[in-house]
Coordinates of N, CA and C and ligand atoms in Angstrom, one line a residue:
M1 N -13.0 31.7 11.1 CA -12.0 31.3 10.2 C -12.4 29.9 9.6
P2 N -12.4 29.9 8.0 CA -12.8 28.7 7.6 C -11.6 27.8 7.5
L3 N -11.8 26.5 7.6 CA -10.8 25.6 7.0 C -10.7 25.6 5.4
V4 N -9.3 25.5 5.3 CA -9.0 25.6 3.9 C -8.4 24.1 3.2
A5 N -9.0 23.7 2.2 CA -8.7 22.4 1.7 C -8.5 22.4 0.2
P6 N -6.9 22.8 -0.2 CA -6.4 22.7 -1.4 C -6.8 21.5 -2.2
S7 N -7.3 21.6 -3.5 CA -7.5 20.4 -4.2 C -6.5 20.0 -5.2
L8 N -5.9 18.8 -4.7 CA -4.8 18.5 -5.4 C -5.0 18.0 -7.0
L9 N -6.2 18.2 -7.3 CA -6.5 17.9 -8.8 C -5.6 19.0 -9.7
S10 N -5.7 20.1 -9.2 CA -4.9 21.2 -10.0 C -3.2 21.1 -9.7
A11 N -2.7 20.4 -9.1 CA -1.6 20.1 -8.7 C -0.6 19.7 -10.0
N12 N 0.7 19.8 -9.7 CA 1.7 19.4 -10.9 C 1.9 17.8 -10.5
F13 N 1.0 17.0 -11.3 CA 1.4 15.5 -11.2 C 2.8 15.1 -11.5
L14 N 3.6 15.6 -12.2 CA 4.9 15.1 -12.4 C 5.8 15.7 -11.0
E15 N 5.3 16.5 -10.0 CA 6.2 17.1 -9.1 C 5.1 17.0 -7.8
L16 N 4.6 16.0 -7.7 CA 3.5 15.7 -6.6 C 4.3 16.0 -5.3
Q17 N 5.4 15.3 -4.9 CA 6.1 15.3 -3.8 C 6.5 17.3 -3.4
K18 N 6.7 17.8 -4.4 CA 6.9 19.3 -4.2 C 5.3 19.8 -3.8
D19 N 4.3 19.6 -4.4 CA 3.2 20.2 -4.2 C 2.7 19.7 -3.0
C20 N 2.9 18.5 -2.4 CA 2.6 18.0 -1.1 C 3.5 18.9 0.0
D21 N 4.6 18.9 -0.1 CA 5.3 19.7 0.9 C 5.1 21.0 1.0
L22 N 4.8 21.7 -0.2 CA 4.1 22.9 -0.2 C 3.0 23.0 0.9
L23 N 1.9 22.2 0.5 CA 0.8 22.1 1.6 C 1.2 22.0 2.8
N24 N 1.9 21.1 3.0 CA 2.5 20.8 4.4 C 2.7 21.9 5.2
R25 N 3.8 22.7 4.5 CA 4.4 23.7 5.0 C 3.4 25.1 5.2
S26 N 2.1 24.9 4.4 CA 1.4 26.0 4.6 C 0.2 25.9 5.7
E27 N -0.7 27.0 5.5 CA -1.8 26.9 6.5 C -3.0 26.0 6.2
A28 N -2.8 25.3 5.2 CA -4.1 24.5 4.9 C -4.3 23.4 5.8
D29 N -5.8 23.1 5.9 CA -6.0 22.1 7.1 C -6.3 21.1 6.3
W30 N -6.6 20.7 5.3 CA -6.9 19.5 4.7 C -6.2 19.4 3.2
F31 N -6.1 18.2 2.8 CA -5.8 17.7 1.3 C -7.3 17.2 0.8
H32 N -7.9 18.1 -0.4 CA -9.1 17.5 -0.9 C -8.4 16.8 -2.0
L33 N -8.9 15.6 -2.1 CA -8.5 14.5 -3.2 C -9.9 14.0 -4.0
D34 N -9.7 14.5 -5.2 CA -11.0 14.5 -6.3 C -10.7 13.1 -6.9
V35 N -11.7 12.1 -6.8 CA -11.5 11.0 -7.4 C -12.9 11.0 -8.6
M36 N -12.5 10.4 -9.7 CA -13.6 10.6 -10.7 C -13.3 9.3 -11.8
D37 N -14.5 8.7 -11.9 CA -14.7 7.5 -12.6 C -14.8 7.6 -14.3
G38 N -15.1 8.8 -14.6 CA -15.6 8.5 -16.0 C -17.0 8.3 -16.4
R39 N -17.8 8.1 -15.3 CA -18.9 7.7 -15.5 C -20.2 8.9 -14.8
F40 N -19.8 8.9 -13.5 CA -20.6 9.6 -12.8 C -20.1 11.2 -13.1
V41 N -18.9 11.2 -13.4 CA -18.5 12.6 -14.1 C -17.8 12.3 -15.4
P42 N -17.6 13.3 -16.4 CA -17.1 13.1 -17.6 C -15.6 12.9 -17.6
N43 N -15.1 13.0 -16.6 CA -13.3 13.1 -16.5 C -13.0 11.7 -15.7
I44 N -11.8 11.4 -15.7 CA -11.1 10.1 -14.9 C -10.0 10.7 -14.2
S45 N -9.9 10.5 -12.7 CA -8.4 11.2 -12.1 C -7.7 10.1 -11.7
F46 N -8.1 9.7 -10.4 CA -7.2 8.8 -9.8 C -7.8 8.0 -9.0
G47 N -7.4 6.8 -8.2 CA -8.0 6.0 -7.3 C -7.4 5.9 -6.0
P48 N -7.6 4.7 -5.4 CA -6.9 4.4 -4.3 C -5.6 4.3 -4.1
M49 N -4.8 4.0 -5.2 CA -3.2 3.8 -4.9 C -2.7 5.2 -4.9
L50 N -3.1 6.3 -5.6 CA -2.6 7.6 -5.4 C -3.0 8.1 -4.0
I51 N -4.4 7.9 -3.5 CA -4.4 8.2 -2.1 C -3.5 7.7 -1.4
S52 N -3.2 6.4 -1.4 CA -2.1 6.0 -0.3 C -0.8 6.6 -0.4
F53 N -0.5 7.2 -1.5 CA 0.9 8.1 -1.7 C 0.7 9.5 -1.0
F54 N -0.7 10.0 -1.1 CA -0.8 11.3 -0.5 C -0.9 10.9 1.2
R55 N -1.4 10.0 1.3 CA -1.5 9.3 3.0 C -0.1 9.5 3.7
K56 N 0.9 8.9 2.8 CA 2.2 8.9 3.3 C 2.7 10.4 3.2
A57 N 2.4 11.2 2.3 CA 3.2 12.4 1.9 C 2.6 13.6 2.9
T58 N 1.4 13.3 4.1 CA 1.1 14.3 4.6 C 0.4 13.7 6.0
Q59 N 0.6 14.7 7.0 CA -0.1 14.3 8.5 C -1.6 14.9 8.4
K60 N -1.9 15.8 7.3 CA -3.0 16.5 7.4 C -4.2 15.7 7.0
T61 N -5.2 16.1 7.2 CA -6.7 15.2 7.0 C -6.7 15.0 5.4
C62 N -6.9 13.8 5.1 CA -7.1 13.4 3.7 C -8.7 13.5 3.5
D63 N -9.2 14.3 2.6 CA -10.4 14.6 2.5 C -10.7 14.1 1.0
V64 N -11.3 13.1 1.0 CA -11.4 12.2 -0.3 C -12.9 12.3 -0.8
H65 N -13.2 13.0 -1.9 CA -14.5 13.4 -2.7 C -14.6 12.3 -3.8
L66 N -15.5 11.4 -3.7 CA -15.9 10.2 -4.6 C -16.8 10.7 -5.4
M67 N -16.3 11.1 -6.8 CA -17.2 11.5 -7.6 C -17.2 10.0 -8.8
I68 N -18.2 9.1 -8.0 CA -18.0 7.7 -9.0 C -19.4 7.2 -8.5
E69 N -19.9 6.5 -9.5 CA -21.1 5.7 -9.3 C -20.9 4.6 -8.3
E70 N -22.0 4.1 -7.5 CA -21.9 3.0 -6.8 C -20.6 3.0 -5.7
P71 N -20.5 4.1 -5.1 CA -19.4 4.4 -4.2 C -19.1 3.3 -3.1
G72 N -20.3 2.8 -2.9 CA -20.5 1.6 -1.7 C -19.3 0.5 -2.3
R73 N -18.9 0.3 -3.4 CA -18.2 -0.7 -3.8 C -16.8 -0.4 -3.6
Y74 N -16.5 0.8 -3.3 CA -15.2 1.2 -3.2 C -14.7 1.9 -2.0
V75 N -15.7 2.2 -1.2 CA -15.1 2.9 0.2 C -14.2 2.2 0.9
E76 N -14.3 1.0 1.2 CA -13.2 0.2 1.8 C -11.9 0.5 1.6
A77 N -11.6 0.4 -0.1 CA -10.4 0.5 -0.6 C -9.9 2.0 -0.1
F78 N -10.9 3.0 -0.2 CA -10.2 4.2 0.0 C -10.2 4.5 1.5
Q79 N -10.8 3.9 2.4 CA -10.5 4.0 3.9 C -9.3 3.2 4.2
Q80 N -8.9 2.1 3.5 CA -7.5 1.5 3.6 C -6.6 2.0 2.9
A81 N -6.8 2.8 2.1 CA -5.7 3.7 1.3 C -5.3 4.9 2.4
G82 N -6.1 5.1 3.4 CA -5.9 6.3 4.5 C -6.7 7.4 4.6
A83 N -8.1 7.4 3.6 CA -8.8 8.6 3.9 C -9.3 8.8 5.2
D84 N -9.5 10.1 5.7 CA -9.9 10.4 6.8 C -11.4 10.7 6.7
I85 N -12.0 11.4 5.5 CA -13.3 11.7 5.2 C -13.5 11.2 4.0
I86 N -14.7 10.4 4.0 CA -15.0 9.9 2.5 C -16.4 10.7 2.2
T87 N -16.2 11.4 1.1 CA -17.5 12.3 0.5 C -18.2 11.2 -0.6
I88 N -19.5 11.0 -0.3 CA -20.3 10.5 -1.6 C -21.3 11.3 -2.2
H89 N -21.5 11.3 -3.4 CA -22.5 12.0 -3.9 C -23.9 11.4 -3.8
V90 N -25.0 12.2 -3.4 CA -26.5 11.7 -3.4 C -26.8 11.2 -4.6
E91 N -26.4 11.7 -5.6 CA -26.9 11.3 -6.9 C -26.5 10.0 -7.2
A92 N -25.3 9.6 -6.8 CA -24.6 8.3 -7.0 C -25.2 7.0 -6.1
C93 N -26.0 7.6 -5.3 CA -26.5 6.5 -4.3 C -27.8 6.0 -4.3
K94 N -28.1 4.9 -4.5 CA -29.8 4.3 -4.3 C -30.1 4.3 -3.0
H95 N -29.1 3.8 -2.2 CA -29.4 3.5 -0.6 C -28.2 4.4 -0.1
L96 N -28.6 5.9 0.1 CA -27.5 6.8 0.6 C -27.4 6.4 2.2
H97 N -28.7 6.0 2.8 CA -28.5 5.8 4.2 C -27.5 4.6 4.5
R98 N -27.8 3.6 3.8 CA -26.7 2.3 3.8 C -25.5 2.7 3.6
N99 N -25.1 3.5 2.5 CA -23.7 3.8 2.4 C -22.9 4.8 3.5
I100 N -24.0 5.6 4.2 CA -23.4 6.3 5.3 C -23.2 5.3 6.3
Q101 N -23.9 4.5 6.6 CA -23.6 3.5 7.7 C -22.3 2.7 7.5
Q102 N -22.4 2.2 6.2 CA -20.9 1.7 5.8 C -19.7 2.5 6.0
L103 N -19.7 4.0 5.7 CA -18.5 4.9 6.3 C -18.4 4.7 7.7
K104 N -19.5 4.9 8.4 CA -19.2 5.0 9.9 C -18.7 3.6 10.5
T105 N -18.9 2.5 9.9 CA -18.6 1.2 10.3 C -17.0 1.3 9.8
L106 N -16.8 1.8 8.9 CA -15.3 1.7 8.5 C -14.5 2.8 9.4
G107 N -15.3 3.6 10.1 CA -14.4 4.5 11.1 C -14.1 6.0 10.5
V108 N -14.7 6.2 9.2 CA -14.1 7.5 8.7 C -15.2 8.4 8.9
K109 N -15.0 9.6 8.6 CA -16.1 10.5 8.7 C -16.6 10.6 7.5
A110 N -18.0 10.8 7.6 CA -19.1 10.5 6.4 C -19.5 11.9 5.7
G111 N -19.3 12.2 4.5 CA -19.4 13.2 3.8 C -20.6 12.9 2.7
V112 N -21.5 13.8 2.5 CA -22.4 13.7 1.3 C -22.3 15.1 0.6
A113 N -22.1 14.9 -0.8 CA -22.0 16.0 -1.7 C -23.2 15.9 -2.8
L114 N -23.6 17.2 -3.1 CA -24.7 17.5 -3.7 C -24.4 18.3 -5.1
N115 N -24.8 17.8 -6.1 CA -24.6 18.6 -7.3 C -25.4 19.9 -7.2
P116 N -25.2 20.9 -8.2 CA -25.7 22.2 -8.3 C -27.1 22.0 -8.4
H117 N -27.7 20.9 -9.1 CA -29.2 20.9 -9.4 C -30.1 20.2 -8.1
T118 N -29.3 19.7 -6.9 CA -29.8 18.9 -5.9 C -30.2 19.9 -5.0
S119 N -31.3 19.8 -4.6 CA -31.9 20.8 -3.3 C -31.2 20.1 -2.1
V120 N -31.0 21.0 -1.2 CA -30.5 20.6 0.2 C -31.5 19.9 0.9
H121 N -32.7 19.9 0.7 CA -33.8 19.1 1.4 C -33.6 17.8 1.0
A122 N -33.0 17.4 0.0 CA -32.5 15.8 -0.3 C -32.0 15.0 0.7
I123 N -31.2 15.9 1.6 CA -30.4 15.3 2.7 C -31.1 15.7 4.1
G124 N -32.5 16.2 4.0 CA -33.0 16.5 5.2 C -33.0 15.4 6.4
D125 N -33.2 14.0 5.7 CA -33.5 12.9 6.7 C -32.2 12.4 7.3
I126 N -31.2 12.8 6.4 CA -29.9 12.0 7.1 C -28.8 13.1 7.6
I127 N -29.4 14.5 7.7 CA -28.4 15.2 7.9 C -27.8 15.1 9.4
R128 N -28.5 14.5 10.4 CA -28.0 14.2 11.7 C -26.8 13.2 11.6
E129 N -26.7 12.2 10.4 CA -26.0 11.1 10.4 C -24.6 11.4 10.1
I130 N -24.5 12.8 9.4 CA -23.3 12.9 8.6 C -22.2 13.8 9.3
D131 N -21.0 14.0 8.9 CA -20.1 15.0 9.5 C -19.9 16.2 8.5
L132 N -20.2 15.7 7.3 CA -20.0 17.1 6.5 C -20.9 16.9 5.1
V133 N -21.3 18.1 4.6 CA -22.1 18.4 3.4 C -21.2 19.1 2.5
C134 N -20.8 18.6 1.3 CA -20.0 19.2 0.3 C -21.1 19.7 -0.9
L135 N -21.4 20.9 -0.8 CA -22.1 21.7 -1.7 C -21.2 22.1 -3.0
M136 N -21.6 21.3 -4.2 CA -20.9 21.5 -5.5 C -21.3 22.8 -6.0
S137 N -20.0 23.9 -6.1 CA -20.5 25.1 -6.5 C -20.2 25.2 -8.2
V138 N -19.9 24.0 -8.7 CA -19.6 24.1 -10.1 C -20.3 22.4 -10.4
N139 N -20.4 22.3 -11.6 CA -20.7 20.9 -11.8 C -19.5 19.9 -12.2
P140 N -19.3 18.9 -11.3 CA -18.3 18.1 -11.1 C -17.5 17.6 -12.3
G141 N -16.4 17.6 -12.2 CA -15.6 17.0 -13.4 C -14.3 17.5 -13.8
F142 N -14.3 18.8 -13.5 CA -13.1 19.7 -13.9 C -12.6 20.7 -13.0
G143 N -11.4 21.1 -12.6 CA -11.0 22.4 -11.9 C -10.9 23.6 -12.7
G144 N -11.2 24.6 -12.2 CA -10.9 25.8 -13.1 C -12.2 26.1 -13.5
Q145 N -13.4 25.9 -12.9 CA -14.7 26.4 -13.6 C -15.1 27.8 -12.8
Q146 N -16.2 28.2 -13.3 CA -16.8 29.3 -12.6 C -17.6 29.1 -11.6
F147 N -17.8 29.7 -10.4 CA -18.5 29.5 -9.3 C -20.1 29.8 -9.9
I148 N -20.9 29.1 -9.5 CA -22.4 29.3 -9.5 C -23.0 30.0 -8.5
P149 N -23.3 31.3 -8.8 CA -23.8 32.1 -7.6 C -24.9 31.7 -6.9
H150 N -26.1 30.8 -7.3 CA -27.0 30.5 -6.5 C -26.5 29.7 -5.3
T151 N -25.3 29.0 -5.3 CA -24.8 28.4 -4.3 C -25.0 29.2 -3.1
L152 N -24.6 30.6 -3.0 CA -25.0 31.1 -1.8 C -26.2 31.3 -1.0
Y153 N -27.3 31.1 -1.9 CA -28.6 30.7 -1.4 C -28.7 29.5 -0.7
K154 N -28.2 28.3 -1.6 CA -28.1 27.1 -0.8 C -27.2 27.0 0.3
I155 N -26.2 27.6 0.5 CA -25.5 27.5 1.7 C -26.3 28.2 3.0
R156 N -26.9 29.3 2.7 CA -28.0 29.8 3.8 C -29.1 28.8 4.1
E157 N -29.6 28.1 3.2 CA -30.6 27.2 3.3 C -30.2 25.8 4.0
L158 N -29.0 25.5 3.6 CA -28.4 24.4 4.2 C -28.0 24.5 6.1
K159 N -27.6 25.7 6.0 CA -27.1 26.3 7.5 C -28.4 26.2 8.4
E160 N -29.5 26.6 7.7 CA -30.9 26.5 8.6 C -31.3 25.2 9.1
L161 N -30.9 24.4 7.8 CA -31.4 23.1 8.0 C -30.5 22.2 9.0
I162 N -29.2 22.6 9.1 CA -28.2 21.8 10.2 C -28.8 22.5 11.5
N163 N -28.9 23.7 11.4 CA -29.2 24.2 12.9 C -30.5 23.9 13.4
S164 N -31.5 23.7 12.6 CA -32.8 23.3 13.1 C -32.8 21.8 13.4
S165 N -31.8 21.3 12.8 CA -31.9 19.7 13.1 C -31.2 19.1 14.3
G166 N -30.4 20.2 14.6 CA -29.0 19.5 15.8 C -27.9 18.9 14.9
S167 N -27.9 19.0 13.7 CA -26.7 18.3 13.2 C -25.5 19.1 13.5
K168 N -24.3 18.3 13.5 CA -23.0 18.9 13.6 C -22.0 19.1 12.1
A169 N -22.8 18.9 11.1 CA -22.2 18.6 9.9 C -21.5 20.1 9.4
L170 N -20.3 20.0 8.8 CA -19.6 21.1 8.2 C -20.1 21.2 6.9
I171 N -20.2 22.5 6.4 CA -20.6 22.9 5.0 C -19.2 23.2 4.3
E172 N -19.0 22.4 3.2 CA -17.8 22.7 2.4 C -18.2 23.1 1.0
I173 N -17.4 23.8 0.5 CA -17.8 24.4 -0.6 C -16.8 24.1 -1.9
D174 N -17.3 23.8 -3.0 CA -16.3 23.1 -3.8 C -16.7 23.5 -5.2
G175 N -15.6 24.2 -5.6 CA -15.8 24.8 -7.0 C -15.8 26.1 -7.3
G176 N -14.7 26.3 -8.2 CA -14.7 27.9 -8.3 C -14.5 28.9 -7.1
V177 N -14.0 28.4 -6.1 CA -13.8 29.5 -5.0 C -12.5 30.4 -5.2
T178 N -12.9 31.4 -5.1 CA -11.6 32.6 -5.5 C -11.3 33.4 -4.2
L179 N -10.3 34.2 -4.3 CA -10.1 35.3 -3.1 C -11.2 36.4 -3.2
E180 N -11.7 36.4 -4.2 CA -12.9 37.6 -4.3 C -14.0 37.0 -3.8
N181 N -14.4 35.8 -4.1 CA -15.8 35.2 -3.7 C -15.9 34.6 -2.4
A182 N -14.7 34.4 -1.6 CA -14.5 33.7 -0.5 C -15.2 34.4 0.5
P183 N -15.2 35.8 0.6 CA -15.8 36.4 1.8 C -17.2 36.0 2.0
A184 N -18.0 36.2 0.6 CA -19.4 36.2 0.5 C -19.8 34.6 1.0
I185 N -19.0 33.7 0.5 CA -19.2 32.1 1.0 C -19.2 31.9 2.3
V186 N -18.1 32.5 2.9 CA -17.9 32.3 4.4 C -19.1 33.0 5.0
K187 N -19.4 34.3 4.6 CA -20.4 35.0 5.4 C -21.7 34.3 5.3
A188 N -22.1 33.7 4.2 CA -23.3 32.7 3.9 C -23.3 31.6 4.8
G189 N -22.3 31.0 5.5 CA -22.2 30.2 6.4 C -21.2 28.9 6.3
A190 N -20.4 28.9 4.9 CA -19.5 27.8 4.7 C -18.4 27.6 5.8
D191 N -18.2 26.3 6.0 CA -17.1 26.3 7.2 C -15.7 25.6 6.5
V192 N -15.9 25.1 5.3 CA -14.6 24.6 4.6 C -14.6 25.3 3.1
L193 N -13.3 25.8 2.6 CA -13.4 26.4 1.2 C -12.6 25.2 0.7
V194 N -12.8 24.7 -0.5 CA -11.9 23.9 -1.3 C -11.6 24.8 -2.4
A195 N -10.1 24.6 -2.6 CA -9.5 25.6 -3.8 C -8.7 24.9 -4.5
G196 N -8.8 24.7 -6.0 CA -7.8 24.2 -6.6 C -6.9 25.1 -7.7
N197 N -7.5 25.7 -8.6 CA -7.0 26.7 -9.3 C -6.4 27.6 -8.6
T198 N -7.3 28.4 -7.7 CA -7.1 29.6 -6.9 C -5.6 29.3 -6.1
V199 N -5.6 28.3 -5.8 CA -4.2 28.0 -4.9 C -3.0 27.6 -5.9
F200 N -3.1 26.6 -6.9 CA -2.1 26.0 -7.6 C -1.6 26.7 -8.7
K201 N -2.6 27.7 -9.3 CA -2.1 28.7 -10.4 C -1.8 30.0 -9.9
A202 N -1.8 30.1 -8.4 CA -1.3 31.5 -8.1 C 0.1 31.8 -7.9
A203 N 0.6 33.0 -8.0 CA 2.0 33.2 -8.1 C 2.8 32.8 -6.7
D204 N 1.9 32.9 -5.6 CA 2.2 32.5 -4.4 C 1.1 31.8 -3.7
P205 N 1.3 30.3 -4.0 CA 0.6 29.7 -3.3 C 0.4 29.5 -1.9
L206 N 1.3 29.7 -1.1 CA 1.5 29.8 0.3 C 0.7 31.0 0.9
A207 N 1.1 32.3 0.2 CA 0.3 33.4 0.6 C -1.3 33.5 0.4
T208 N -1.5 32.8 -0.8 CA -3.0 32.6 -1.1 C -3.8 31.8 -0.3
I209 N -3.2 30.8 0.1 CA -3.6 29.8 1.2 C -3.9 30.7 2.7
A210 N -2.7 31.4 2.8 CA -2.9 32.3 4.1 C -4.0 33.2 3.8
Q211 N -4.1 33.7 2.9 CA -5.5 34.8 2.9 C -6.8 34.0 2.7
L212 N -6.9 32.9 1.8 CA -8.1 32.2 2.3 C -8.3 31.8 3.7
K213 N -7.4 31.5 4.2 CA -7.5 31.4 5.7 C -8.0 32.5 6.4
K214 N -7.5 33.6 6.2 CA -8.0 34.9 6.9 C -9.4 35.4 6.6
T215 N -10.1 34.8 5.5 CA -11.4 35.3 5.0 C -12.4 35.4 6.5
G216 N -13.0 36.4 6.2 CA -13.9 36.6 7.4 C -13.3 37.4 8.5
A217 N -11.9 37.2 8.7 CA -11.3 37.8 10.1 C -11.5 39.4 9.9
A218 N -11.9 39.8 11.0 CA -12.0 41.5 10.9 C -10.6 42.2 10.6
Ligands
LIG1 C1 -14.5 19.6 -9.2 C2 -13.7 19.1 -7.9 C3 -13.3 20.2 -7.4 C4 -12.1 20.8 -8.2 C5 -12.0 22.4 -7.7 O1 -15.3 18.4 -9.9 O2 -14.6 18.4 -7.1 O3 -12.5 19.7 -6.1 O4 -10.9 20.3 -8.2 O5 -11.1 23.1 -8.4 P1 -11.4 24.8 -8.5 O6 -11.0 25.3 -7.2 O7 -10.4 24.8 -9.9 O8 -12.7 24.9 -9.1
LIG2 ZN1 -14.0 18.0 -4.9

């Protein structure tokens, strides 16, 4: 059974309390929180202040995905805001190893995200240091995009890398996850499914989360 991490980027920001309550009542495992700076990605979302509100609104794991340049300048602010997992992009870090050490020193789980064009081999030398790899299955910046099928190949490659290195990193898939493609994603080796539009645009978000959670069950 995969972990399910609904992305609040697709929530109704005028009724966030309602959407947080819904996730709290659901089988969702994590809150996936997408931070965008308008530089690393062409969109701007929210920062540490909103994360601290989400922190107060849930006991579930706050999985903070930083789509920002020079994340090292901000990770402490996000840890203080209450992040449990902080994921930084390999493409945004000149000194990725140093940034991972920084996350560990702060006492948060360390995640590394890869854009669709970045090979999983880019993280071969740090795979044992991290808790999570987020494979972007769309180009980051917006919810509601189409899943890039090549990601399935990358999941299998990453799984091999993790198994052969003795890493304990979880594989998270982010972007365009639907009820239709979730079985293939989990079969390929994914541990965590991020879902924005699939959950929040569904007629019945609770049932949709429950269905995602059942992915791969006999
Ligand atoms: C994209 C974000 C995703 C996004 C997922 O840049 O990182 O987390 O919100 O949304 P869907 O599931 O709608 O593609
Ligand atoms: Zn994300």
